[in-house]
Short mmCIF file of C-alpha atoms in Angstrom, two decimals:
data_model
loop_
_atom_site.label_atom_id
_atom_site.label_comp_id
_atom_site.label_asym_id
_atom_site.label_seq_id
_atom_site.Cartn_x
_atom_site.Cartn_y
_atom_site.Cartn_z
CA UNK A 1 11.56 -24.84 10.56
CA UNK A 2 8.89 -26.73 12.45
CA UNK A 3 5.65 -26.09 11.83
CA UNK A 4 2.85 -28.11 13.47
CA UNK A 5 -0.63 -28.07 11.79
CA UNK A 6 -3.64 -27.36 14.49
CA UNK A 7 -6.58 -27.66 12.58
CA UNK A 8 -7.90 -27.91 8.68
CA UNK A 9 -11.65 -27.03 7.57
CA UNK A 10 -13.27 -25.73 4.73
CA UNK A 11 -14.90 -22.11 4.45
CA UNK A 12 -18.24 -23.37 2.44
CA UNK A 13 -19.24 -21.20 -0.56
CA UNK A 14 -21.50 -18.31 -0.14
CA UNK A 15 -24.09 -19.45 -2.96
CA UNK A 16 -26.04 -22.38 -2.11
CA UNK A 17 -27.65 -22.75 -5.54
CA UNK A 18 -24.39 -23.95 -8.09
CA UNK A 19 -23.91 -21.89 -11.37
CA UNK A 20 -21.28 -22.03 -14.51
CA UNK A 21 -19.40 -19.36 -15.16
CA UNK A 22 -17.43 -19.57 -18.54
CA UNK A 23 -13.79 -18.70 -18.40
CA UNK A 24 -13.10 -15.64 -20.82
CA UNK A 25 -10.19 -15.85 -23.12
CA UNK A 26 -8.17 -14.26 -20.74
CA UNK A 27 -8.62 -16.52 -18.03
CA UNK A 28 -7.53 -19.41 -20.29
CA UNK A 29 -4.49 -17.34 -21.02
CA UNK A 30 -3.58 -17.39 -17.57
CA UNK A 31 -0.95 -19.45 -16.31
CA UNK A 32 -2.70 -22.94 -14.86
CA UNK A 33 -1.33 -23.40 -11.55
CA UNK A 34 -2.09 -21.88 -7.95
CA UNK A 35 0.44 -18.75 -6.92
CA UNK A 36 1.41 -18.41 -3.64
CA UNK A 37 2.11 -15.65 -1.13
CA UNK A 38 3.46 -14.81 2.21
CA UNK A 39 2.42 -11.88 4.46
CA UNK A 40 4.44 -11.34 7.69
CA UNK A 41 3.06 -9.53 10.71
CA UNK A 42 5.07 -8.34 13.97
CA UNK A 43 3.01 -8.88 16.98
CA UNK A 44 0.08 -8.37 18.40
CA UNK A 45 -1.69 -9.08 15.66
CA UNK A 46 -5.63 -9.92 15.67
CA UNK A 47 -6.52 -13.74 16.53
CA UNK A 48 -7.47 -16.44 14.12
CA UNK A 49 -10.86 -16.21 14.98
CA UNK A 50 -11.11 -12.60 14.24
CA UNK A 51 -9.13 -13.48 10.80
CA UNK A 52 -11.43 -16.35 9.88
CA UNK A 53 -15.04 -14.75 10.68
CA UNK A 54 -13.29 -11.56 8.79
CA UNK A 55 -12.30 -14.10 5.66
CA UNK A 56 -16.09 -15.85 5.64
CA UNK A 57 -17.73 -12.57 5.27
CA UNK A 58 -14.94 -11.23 2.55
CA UNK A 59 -15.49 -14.23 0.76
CA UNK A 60 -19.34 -13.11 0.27
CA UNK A 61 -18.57 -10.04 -2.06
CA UNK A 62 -15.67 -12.79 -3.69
CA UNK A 63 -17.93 -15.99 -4.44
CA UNK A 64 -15.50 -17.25 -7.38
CA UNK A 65 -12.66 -17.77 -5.14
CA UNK A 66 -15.04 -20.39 -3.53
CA UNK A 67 -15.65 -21.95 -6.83
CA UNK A 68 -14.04 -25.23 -8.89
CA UNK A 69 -12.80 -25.65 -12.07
CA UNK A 70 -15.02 -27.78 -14.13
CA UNK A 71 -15.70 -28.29 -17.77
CA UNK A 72 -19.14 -27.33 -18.88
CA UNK A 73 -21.70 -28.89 -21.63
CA UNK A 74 -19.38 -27.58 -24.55
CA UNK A 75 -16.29 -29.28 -23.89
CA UNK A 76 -15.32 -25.01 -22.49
CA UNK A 77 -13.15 -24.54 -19.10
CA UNK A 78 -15.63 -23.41 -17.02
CA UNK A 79 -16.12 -22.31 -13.41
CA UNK A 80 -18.91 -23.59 -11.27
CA UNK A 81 -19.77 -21.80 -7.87
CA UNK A 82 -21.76 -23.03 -5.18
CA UNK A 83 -23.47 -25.87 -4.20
CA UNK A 84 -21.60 -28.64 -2.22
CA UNK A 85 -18.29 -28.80 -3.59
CA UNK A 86 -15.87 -25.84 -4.16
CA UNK A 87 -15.31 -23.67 -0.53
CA UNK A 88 -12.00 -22.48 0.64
CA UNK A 89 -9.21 -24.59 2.56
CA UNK A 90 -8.08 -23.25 5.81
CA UNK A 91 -5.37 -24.51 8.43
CA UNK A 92 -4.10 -22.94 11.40
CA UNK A 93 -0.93 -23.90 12.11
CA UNK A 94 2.08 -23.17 15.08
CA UNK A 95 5.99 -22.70 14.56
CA UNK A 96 8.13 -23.41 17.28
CA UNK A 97 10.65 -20.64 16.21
CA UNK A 98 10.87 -16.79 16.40
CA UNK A 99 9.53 -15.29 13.39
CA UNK A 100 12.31 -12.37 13.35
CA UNK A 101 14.90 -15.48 12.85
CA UNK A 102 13.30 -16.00 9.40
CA UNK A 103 12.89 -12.27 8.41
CA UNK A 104 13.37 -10.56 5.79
CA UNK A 105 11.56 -13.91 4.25
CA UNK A 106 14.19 -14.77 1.45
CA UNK A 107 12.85 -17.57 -0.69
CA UNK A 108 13.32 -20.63 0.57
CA UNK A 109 11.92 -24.25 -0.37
CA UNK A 110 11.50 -24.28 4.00
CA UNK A 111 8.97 -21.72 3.21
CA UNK A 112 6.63 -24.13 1.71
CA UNK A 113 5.30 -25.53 5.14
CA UNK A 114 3.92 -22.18 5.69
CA UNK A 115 0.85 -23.00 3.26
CA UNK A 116 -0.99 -25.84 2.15
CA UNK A 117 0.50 -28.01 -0.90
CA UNK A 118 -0.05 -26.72 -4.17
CA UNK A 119 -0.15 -29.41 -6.23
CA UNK A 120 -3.05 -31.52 -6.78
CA UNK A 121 -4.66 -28.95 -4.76
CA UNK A 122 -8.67 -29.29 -4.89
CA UNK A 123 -9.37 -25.99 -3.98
CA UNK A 124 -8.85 -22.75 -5.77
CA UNK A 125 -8.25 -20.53 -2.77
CA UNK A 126 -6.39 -21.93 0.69
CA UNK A 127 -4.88 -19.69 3.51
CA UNK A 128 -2.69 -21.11 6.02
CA UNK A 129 -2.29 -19.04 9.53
CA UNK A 130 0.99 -19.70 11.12
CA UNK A 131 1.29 -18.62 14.91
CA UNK A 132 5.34 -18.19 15.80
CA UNK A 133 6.63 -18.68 19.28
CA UNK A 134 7.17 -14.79 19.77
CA UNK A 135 3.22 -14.23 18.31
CA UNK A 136 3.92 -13.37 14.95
CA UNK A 137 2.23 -14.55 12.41
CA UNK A 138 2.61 -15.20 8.93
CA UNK A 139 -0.43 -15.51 6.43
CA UNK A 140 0.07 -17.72 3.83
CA UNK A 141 -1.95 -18.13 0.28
CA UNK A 142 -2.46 -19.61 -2.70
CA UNK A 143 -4.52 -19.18 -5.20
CA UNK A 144 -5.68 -20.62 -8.63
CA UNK A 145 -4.29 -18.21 -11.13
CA UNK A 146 -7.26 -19.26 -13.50
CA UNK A 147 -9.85 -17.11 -11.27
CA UNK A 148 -7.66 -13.97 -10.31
CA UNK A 149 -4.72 -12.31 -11.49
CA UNK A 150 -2.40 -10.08 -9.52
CA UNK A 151 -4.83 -7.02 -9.64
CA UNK A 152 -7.74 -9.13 -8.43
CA UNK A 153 -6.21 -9.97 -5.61
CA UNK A 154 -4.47 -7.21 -4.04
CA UNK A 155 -8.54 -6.11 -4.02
CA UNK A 156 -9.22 -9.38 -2.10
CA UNK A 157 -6.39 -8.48 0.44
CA UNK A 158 -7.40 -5.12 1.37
CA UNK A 159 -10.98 -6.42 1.71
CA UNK A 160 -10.50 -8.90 3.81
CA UNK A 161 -7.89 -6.85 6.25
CA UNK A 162 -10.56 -3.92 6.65
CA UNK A 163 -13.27 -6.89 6.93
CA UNK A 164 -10.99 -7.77 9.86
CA UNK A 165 -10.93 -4.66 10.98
CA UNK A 166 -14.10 -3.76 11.19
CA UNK A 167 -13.57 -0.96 8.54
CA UNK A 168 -15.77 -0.15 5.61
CA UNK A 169 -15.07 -1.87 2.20
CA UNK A 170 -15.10 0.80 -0.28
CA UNK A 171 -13.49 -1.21 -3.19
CA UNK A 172 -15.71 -4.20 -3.36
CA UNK A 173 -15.25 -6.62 -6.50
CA UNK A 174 -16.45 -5.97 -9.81
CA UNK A 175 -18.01 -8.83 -11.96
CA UNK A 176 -19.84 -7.17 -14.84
CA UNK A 177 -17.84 -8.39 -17.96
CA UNK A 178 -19.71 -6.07 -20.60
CA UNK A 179 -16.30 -4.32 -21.14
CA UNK A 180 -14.99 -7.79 -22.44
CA UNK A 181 -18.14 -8.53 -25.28
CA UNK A 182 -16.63 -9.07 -28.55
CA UNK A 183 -16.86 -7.26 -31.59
CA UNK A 184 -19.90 -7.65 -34.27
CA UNK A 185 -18.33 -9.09 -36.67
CA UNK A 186 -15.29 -10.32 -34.74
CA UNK A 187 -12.18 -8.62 -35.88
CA UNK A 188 -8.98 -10.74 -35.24
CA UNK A 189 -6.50 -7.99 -36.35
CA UNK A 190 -3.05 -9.20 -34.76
CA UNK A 191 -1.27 -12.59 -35.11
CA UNK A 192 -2.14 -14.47 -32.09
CA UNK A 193 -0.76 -17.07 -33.21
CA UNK A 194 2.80 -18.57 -32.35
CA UNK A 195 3.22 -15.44 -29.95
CA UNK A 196 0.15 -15.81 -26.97
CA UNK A 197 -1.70 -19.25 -28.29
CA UNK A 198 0.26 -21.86 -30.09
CA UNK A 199 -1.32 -22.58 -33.15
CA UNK A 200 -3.64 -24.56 -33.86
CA UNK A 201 -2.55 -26.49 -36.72
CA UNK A 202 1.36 -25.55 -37.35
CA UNK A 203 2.99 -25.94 -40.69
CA UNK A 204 6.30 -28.36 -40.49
CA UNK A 205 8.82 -25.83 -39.01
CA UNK A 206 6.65 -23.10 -38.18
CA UNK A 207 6.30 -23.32 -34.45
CA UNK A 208 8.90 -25.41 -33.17
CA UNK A 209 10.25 -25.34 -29.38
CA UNK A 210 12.75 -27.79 -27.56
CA UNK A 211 11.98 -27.26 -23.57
CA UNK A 212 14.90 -27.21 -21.61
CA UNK A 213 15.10 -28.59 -18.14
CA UNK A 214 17.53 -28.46 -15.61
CA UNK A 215 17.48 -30.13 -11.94
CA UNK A 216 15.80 -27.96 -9.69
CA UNK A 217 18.87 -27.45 -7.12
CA UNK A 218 20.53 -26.27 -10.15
CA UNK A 219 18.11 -23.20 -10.08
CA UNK A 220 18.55 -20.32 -7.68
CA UNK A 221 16.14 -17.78 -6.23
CA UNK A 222 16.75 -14.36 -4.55
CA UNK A 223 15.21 -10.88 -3.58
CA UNK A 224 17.24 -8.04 -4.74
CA UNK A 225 16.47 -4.57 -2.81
CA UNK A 226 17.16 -1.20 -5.06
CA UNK A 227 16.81 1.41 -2.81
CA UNK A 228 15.46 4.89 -3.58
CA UNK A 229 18.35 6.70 -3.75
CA UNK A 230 19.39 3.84 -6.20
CA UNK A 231 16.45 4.28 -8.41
CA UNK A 232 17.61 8.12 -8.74
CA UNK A 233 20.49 7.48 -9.93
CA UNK A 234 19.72 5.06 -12.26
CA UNK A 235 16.84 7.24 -13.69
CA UNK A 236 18.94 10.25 -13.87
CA UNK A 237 21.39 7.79 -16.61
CA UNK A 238 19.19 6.23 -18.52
CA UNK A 239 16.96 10.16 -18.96
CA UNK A 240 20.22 11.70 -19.43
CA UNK A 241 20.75 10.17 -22.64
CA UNK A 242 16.81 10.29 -23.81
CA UNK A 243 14.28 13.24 -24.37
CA UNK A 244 12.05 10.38 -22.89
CA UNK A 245 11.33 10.10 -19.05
CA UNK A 246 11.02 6.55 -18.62
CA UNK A 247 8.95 5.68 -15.38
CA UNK A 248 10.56 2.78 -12.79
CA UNK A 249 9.66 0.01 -13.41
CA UNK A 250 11.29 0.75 -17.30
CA UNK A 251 14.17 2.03 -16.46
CA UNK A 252 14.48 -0.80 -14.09
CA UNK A 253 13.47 -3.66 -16.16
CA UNK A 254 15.91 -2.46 -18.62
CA UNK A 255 18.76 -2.30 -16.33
CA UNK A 256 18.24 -6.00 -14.95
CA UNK A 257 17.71 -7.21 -18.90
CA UNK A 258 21.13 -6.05 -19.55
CA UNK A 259 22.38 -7.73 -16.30
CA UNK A 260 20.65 -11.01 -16.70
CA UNK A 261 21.70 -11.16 -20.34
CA UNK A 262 25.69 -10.52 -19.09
CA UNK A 263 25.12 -12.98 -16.84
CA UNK A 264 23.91 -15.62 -18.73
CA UNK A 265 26.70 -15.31 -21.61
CA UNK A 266 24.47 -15.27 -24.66
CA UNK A 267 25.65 -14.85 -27.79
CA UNK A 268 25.93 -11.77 -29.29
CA UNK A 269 23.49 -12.42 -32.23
CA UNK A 270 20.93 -14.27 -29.94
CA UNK A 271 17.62 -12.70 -29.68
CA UNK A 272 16.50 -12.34 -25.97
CA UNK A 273 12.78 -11.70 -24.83
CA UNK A 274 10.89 -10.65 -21.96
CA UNK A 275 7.31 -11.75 -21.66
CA UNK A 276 5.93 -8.49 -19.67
CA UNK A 277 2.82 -8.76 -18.41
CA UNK A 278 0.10 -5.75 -19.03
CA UNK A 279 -2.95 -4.85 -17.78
CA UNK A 280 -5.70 -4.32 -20.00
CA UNK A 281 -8.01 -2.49 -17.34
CA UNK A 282 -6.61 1.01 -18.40
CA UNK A 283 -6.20 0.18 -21.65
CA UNK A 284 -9.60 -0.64 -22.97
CA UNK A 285 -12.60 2.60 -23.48
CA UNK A 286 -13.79 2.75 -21.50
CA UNK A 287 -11.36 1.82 -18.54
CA UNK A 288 -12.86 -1.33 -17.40
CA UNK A 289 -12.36 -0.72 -13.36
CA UNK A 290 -9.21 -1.42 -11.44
CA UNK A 291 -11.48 -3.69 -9.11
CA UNK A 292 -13.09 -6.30 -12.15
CA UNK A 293 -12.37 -9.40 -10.66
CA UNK A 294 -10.93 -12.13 -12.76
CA UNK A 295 -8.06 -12.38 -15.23
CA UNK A 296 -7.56 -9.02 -17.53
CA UNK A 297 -3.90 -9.16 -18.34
CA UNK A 298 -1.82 -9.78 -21.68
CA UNK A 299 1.81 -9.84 -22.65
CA UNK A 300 4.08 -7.48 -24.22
CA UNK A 301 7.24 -8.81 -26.17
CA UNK A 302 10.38 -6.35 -25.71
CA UNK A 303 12.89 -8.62 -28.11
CA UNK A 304 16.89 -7.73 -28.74
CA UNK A 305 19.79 -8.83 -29.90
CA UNK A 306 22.09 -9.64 -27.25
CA UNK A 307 25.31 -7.38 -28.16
CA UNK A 308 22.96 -5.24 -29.52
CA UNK A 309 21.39 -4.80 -25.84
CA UNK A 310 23.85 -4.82 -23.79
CA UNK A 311 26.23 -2.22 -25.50
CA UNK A 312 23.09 0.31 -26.08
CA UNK A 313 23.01 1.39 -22.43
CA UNK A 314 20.35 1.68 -20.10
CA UNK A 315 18.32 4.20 -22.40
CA UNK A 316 17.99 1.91 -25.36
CA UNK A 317 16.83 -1.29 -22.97
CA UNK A 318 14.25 1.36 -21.01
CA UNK A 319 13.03 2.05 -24.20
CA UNK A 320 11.79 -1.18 -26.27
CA UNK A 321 10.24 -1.82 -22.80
CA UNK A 322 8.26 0.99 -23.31
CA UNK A 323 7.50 0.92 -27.11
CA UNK A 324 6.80 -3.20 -26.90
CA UNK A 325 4.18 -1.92 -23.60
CA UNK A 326 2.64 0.48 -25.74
CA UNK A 327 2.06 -1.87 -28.56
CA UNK A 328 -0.23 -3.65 -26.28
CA UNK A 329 -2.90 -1.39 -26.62
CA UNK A 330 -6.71 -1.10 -26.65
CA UNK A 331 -6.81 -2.65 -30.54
CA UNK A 332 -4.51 -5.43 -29.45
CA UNK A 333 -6.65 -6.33 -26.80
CA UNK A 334 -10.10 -6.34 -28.43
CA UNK A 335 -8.52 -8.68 -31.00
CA UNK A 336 -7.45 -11.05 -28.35
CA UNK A 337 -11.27 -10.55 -27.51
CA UNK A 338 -12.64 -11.45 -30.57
CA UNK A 339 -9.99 -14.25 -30.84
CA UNK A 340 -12.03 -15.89 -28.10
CA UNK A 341 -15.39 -15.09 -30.03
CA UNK A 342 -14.00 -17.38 -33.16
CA UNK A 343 -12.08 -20.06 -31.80
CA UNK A 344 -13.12 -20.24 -27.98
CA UNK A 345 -14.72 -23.68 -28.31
CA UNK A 346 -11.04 -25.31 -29.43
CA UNK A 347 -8.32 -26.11 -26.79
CA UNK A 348 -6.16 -23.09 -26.26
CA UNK A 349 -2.68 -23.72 -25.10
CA UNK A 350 -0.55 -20.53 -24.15
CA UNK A 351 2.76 -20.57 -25.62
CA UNK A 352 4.51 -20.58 -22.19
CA UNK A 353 2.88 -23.58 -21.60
CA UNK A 354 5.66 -25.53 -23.92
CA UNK A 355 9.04 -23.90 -21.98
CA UNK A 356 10.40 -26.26 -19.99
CA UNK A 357 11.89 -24.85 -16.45
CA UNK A 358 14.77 -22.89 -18.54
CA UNK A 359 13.47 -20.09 -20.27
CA UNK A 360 16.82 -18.39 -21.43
CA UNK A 361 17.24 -16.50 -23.21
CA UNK A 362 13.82 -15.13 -22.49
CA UNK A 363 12.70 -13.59 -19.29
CA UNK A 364 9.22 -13.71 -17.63
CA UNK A 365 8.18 -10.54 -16.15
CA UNK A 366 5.57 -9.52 -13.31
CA UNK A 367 5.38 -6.15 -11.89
CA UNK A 368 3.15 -5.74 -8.87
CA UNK A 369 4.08 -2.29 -8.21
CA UNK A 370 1.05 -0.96 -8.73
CA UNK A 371 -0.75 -3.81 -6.82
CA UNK A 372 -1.88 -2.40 -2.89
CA UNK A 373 -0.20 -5.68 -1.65
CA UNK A 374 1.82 -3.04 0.81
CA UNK A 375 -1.27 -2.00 2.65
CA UNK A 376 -2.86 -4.75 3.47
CA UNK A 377 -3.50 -4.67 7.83
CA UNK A 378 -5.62 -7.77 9.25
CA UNK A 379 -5.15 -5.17 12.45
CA UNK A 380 -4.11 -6.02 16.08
CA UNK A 381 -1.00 -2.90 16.53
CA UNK A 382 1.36 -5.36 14.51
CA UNK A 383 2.61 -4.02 11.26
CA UNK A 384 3.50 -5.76 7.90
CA UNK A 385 6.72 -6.75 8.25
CA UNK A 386 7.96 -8.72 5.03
CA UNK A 387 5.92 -9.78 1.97
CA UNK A 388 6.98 -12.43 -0.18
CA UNK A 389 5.17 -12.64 -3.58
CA UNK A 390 6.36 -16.58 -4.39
CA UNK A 391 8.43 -19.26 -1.59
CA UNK A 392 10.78 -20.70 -4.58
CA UNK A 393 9.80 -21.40 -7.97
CA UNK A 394 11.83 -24.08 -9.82
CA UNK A 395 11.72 -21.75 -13.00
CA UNK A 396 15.19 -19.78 -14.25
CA UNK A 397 14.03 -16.74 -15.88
CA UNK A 398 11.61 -14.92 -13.55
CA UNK A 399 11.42 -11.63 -12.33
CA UNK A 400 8.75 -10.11 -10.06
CA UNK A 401 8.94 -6.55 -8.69
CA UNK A 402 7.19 -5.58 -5.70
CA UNK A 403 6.90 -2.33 -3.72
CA UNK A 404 10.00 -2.66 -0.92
CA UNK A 405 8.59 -2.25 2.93
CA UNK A 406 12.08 -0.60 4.02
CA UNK A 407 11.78 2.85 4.95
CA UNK A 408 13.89 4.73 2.50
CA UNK A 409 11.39 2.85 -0.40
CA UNK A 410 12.54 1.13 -2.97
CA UNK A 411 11.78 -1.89 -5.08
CA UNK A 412 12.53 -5.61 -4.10
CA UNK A 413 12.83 -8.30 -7.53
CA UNK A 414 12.53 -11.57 -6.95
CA UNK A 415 15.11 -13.30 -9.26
CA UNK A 416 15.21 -16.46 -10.73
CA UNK A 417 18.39 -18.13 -12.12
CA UNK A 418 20.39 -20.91 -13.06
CA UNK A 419 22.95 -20.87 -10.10
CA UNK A 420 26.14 -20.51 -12.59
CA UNK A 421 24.12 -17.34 -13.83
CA UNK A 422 23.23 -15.63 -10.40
CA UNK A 423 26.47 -15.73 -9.12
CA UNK A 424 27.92 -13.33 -12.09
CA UNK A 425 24.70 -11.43 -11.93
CA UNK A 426 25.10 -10.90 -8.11
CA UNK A 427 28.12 -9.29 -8.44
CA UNK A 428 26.71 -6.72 -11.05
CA UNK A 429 23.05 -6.48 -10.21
CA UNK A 430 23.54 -2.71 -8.51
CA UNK A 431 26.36 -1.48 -10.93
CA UNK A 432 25.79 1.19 -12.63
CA UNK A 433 28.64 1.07 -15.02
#
């Protein structure tokens, strides 16, 4: 793939006077590295210009995407916004090649030329336009988890395409972060510890984790499509055997936990984990609103023995999904709270942060299937064609699912594996045995 670069400036913030902004405890939670996105469009699709002016005024009602990372007074991550430094990177950029020869956008390391570099990167939000010979164009993005999670910006997307379009934004971004005030007197009720922070001062023995690394071409990615009618019949086994009706993404999950621990050849009394991620926006009274923009998201801890997992069936997987979800409730999330209140001022480190790039025999798990990522239209006639939610990530052990664009529906997983892994898990991803 070639792909010439045409221009680079920066999108200056919308606040000229610069302010700090703490990051809540959630925000230091999240993982500390820029995610990146792809959004292809069949032509005709609106011009850059049109794009850009539409991106400047989005980024009024989003002034923290504009911001930098800083550390205030207090030693505390903090993020500053406005003034001279901060602003928003973006290229415009041509390919000399069709963009149908590159759909359906399977990961690929070539993908990385279709947005700016991610690491080192000095600013938290950068878009890259790419123009293709036939007119297509594919959007590229990253963007500093730090500031935004998932939720946060599929509301960004959707602004900025009816910006675009000249349509009203009805969902503009919430900031008010009453919902997230601590408890008087803080009540730390749940062990934090050793499960989302490391702690702070481990006993000998008590938290102790080898990272494993393995070459990066030994690491595979790939997006799986279950279709609809796959999804039915997968539901209808794992209900059959339950008097609970276990929603997608459950059922699911709990089929490709069983297929990824196959695959992998774990031992049948090793424990296997999935790191699920959960949004707290529902889950707190009140509902703090779907469009609070920032990072409101925690993990859930589904854990099994291997045998134990594999020979239960689709029903018993589906459900300690579901019961390790509904752990994470409203109480478990106003502890995390007040765990900021008490110990916000010491240096947090999540414990993902000590994995190395081999996470087996856990599993890291994102669903964006309630995200709007799917309806996002920067206009022009085109339509959304192919939406990739990460180019290649070095990392065995992720999965991602995201709403399928195909017409019969669906859900697409991105997959990561060790390549020794993916090529039994290939051959059984879709079996229903």
């Amino acid at each position: 793939m070639e792909v010439k670069v045409t221009s680079s400036t920066i999108l200056t913030s919308p606040i000229s006077h610069p302010s700090d902004i703490p990051l809540t405890i959630f925000d230091r939670f999240a993982t500390n590295i820029h995610i990146a996105v792809l959004y292809a469009f069949t032509p005709p699709t609106s011009n850059n210009a049109d794009i850009i002016s539409g991106l400047s005024n989005t980024l009024v009602h989003f002034p923290t995407l504009t911001g930098k990372l800083t550390t205030n007074s207090y030693a505390r991550p903090s993020l500053t916004v406005g003034g001279p430094h901060g602003g928003a990177l973006l290229v415009e950029a041509t390919v000399s090649s069709k963009l149908e020869d590159h759909l359906p956008l399977p990961p690929s390391p070539d993908f990385r030329l279709l947005h700016p570099e991610v690491n080192d990167a000095k600013h938290l939000l950068q878009v890259q336009l790419n123009r293709f010979q036939c007119g297509g164009l594919v959007i590229g993005v990253t963007n500093h988890h730090r500031v935004a999670d998932g939720q946060s910006m599929s509301t960004f997307f959707v602004a900025w395409g009816k910006m675009v379009r000249g349509v009203p934004v009805d969902s503009l971004p919430v900031y008010d972060q009453s919902w997230l005030k601590p408890r008087d007197p803080p009540l730390v009720q749940f062990d934090h510890w050793g499960t989302d922070f490391i702690p702070l001062s481990p006993q000998p023995n008590e938290f102790c984790v080898t990272p494993v690394y393995a070459d990066p071409s030994e690491i595979t990615n790939m997006l799986l499509h279950f279709s609809a009618e796959f999804i039915i019949k997968l539901k209808a086994q794992t209900n059959a055997s339950s008097t609970v009706k276990y929603t997608t993404f459950q059922t699911l999950l709990g089929h490709l936990w069983r297929m990824v621990t196959i695959a992998r050849q774990l031992d049948d009394e090793e424990c296997t984990m999935v790191r699920v991620s959960v949004n707290g926006r529902p889950r707190l009274q009140p509902p703090v609103p779907m469009e609070f923009f920032g990072n409101l998201v925690l993990n859930a801890y589904p854990k099994a023995k291997a045998r134990a997992l594999i020979e239960g069936g689709a029903a018993m997987a589906a459900g300690i999904v579901r019961e390790a979800v509904r752990d994470v409730g409203e109480d478990y999330f106003r502890s995390f709270i007040d765990l900021g209140e008490v110990y916000g001022n010491r240096d947090l480190v999540p414990c993902y942060d000590v994995d190395g790039n081999v996470i087996s025999p856990k599993l890291e798990v994102d669903s964006w299937l309630g995200f709007q990522f799917d309806e996002v239209d920067f206009g022009g006639g085109g339509g959304l064609c192919a939406f990739l939610p990460i180019n290649w990530v070095p990392l065995e052990g992720l999965l991602i699912f995201i709403p399928a664009l195909s017409r019969n529906g669906g859900v697409d997983v991105f997959v990561s594996l060790l390549e020794k892994h993916a090529v039994r898990f290939r051959e059984i991803s879709h079996s229903l045995d």
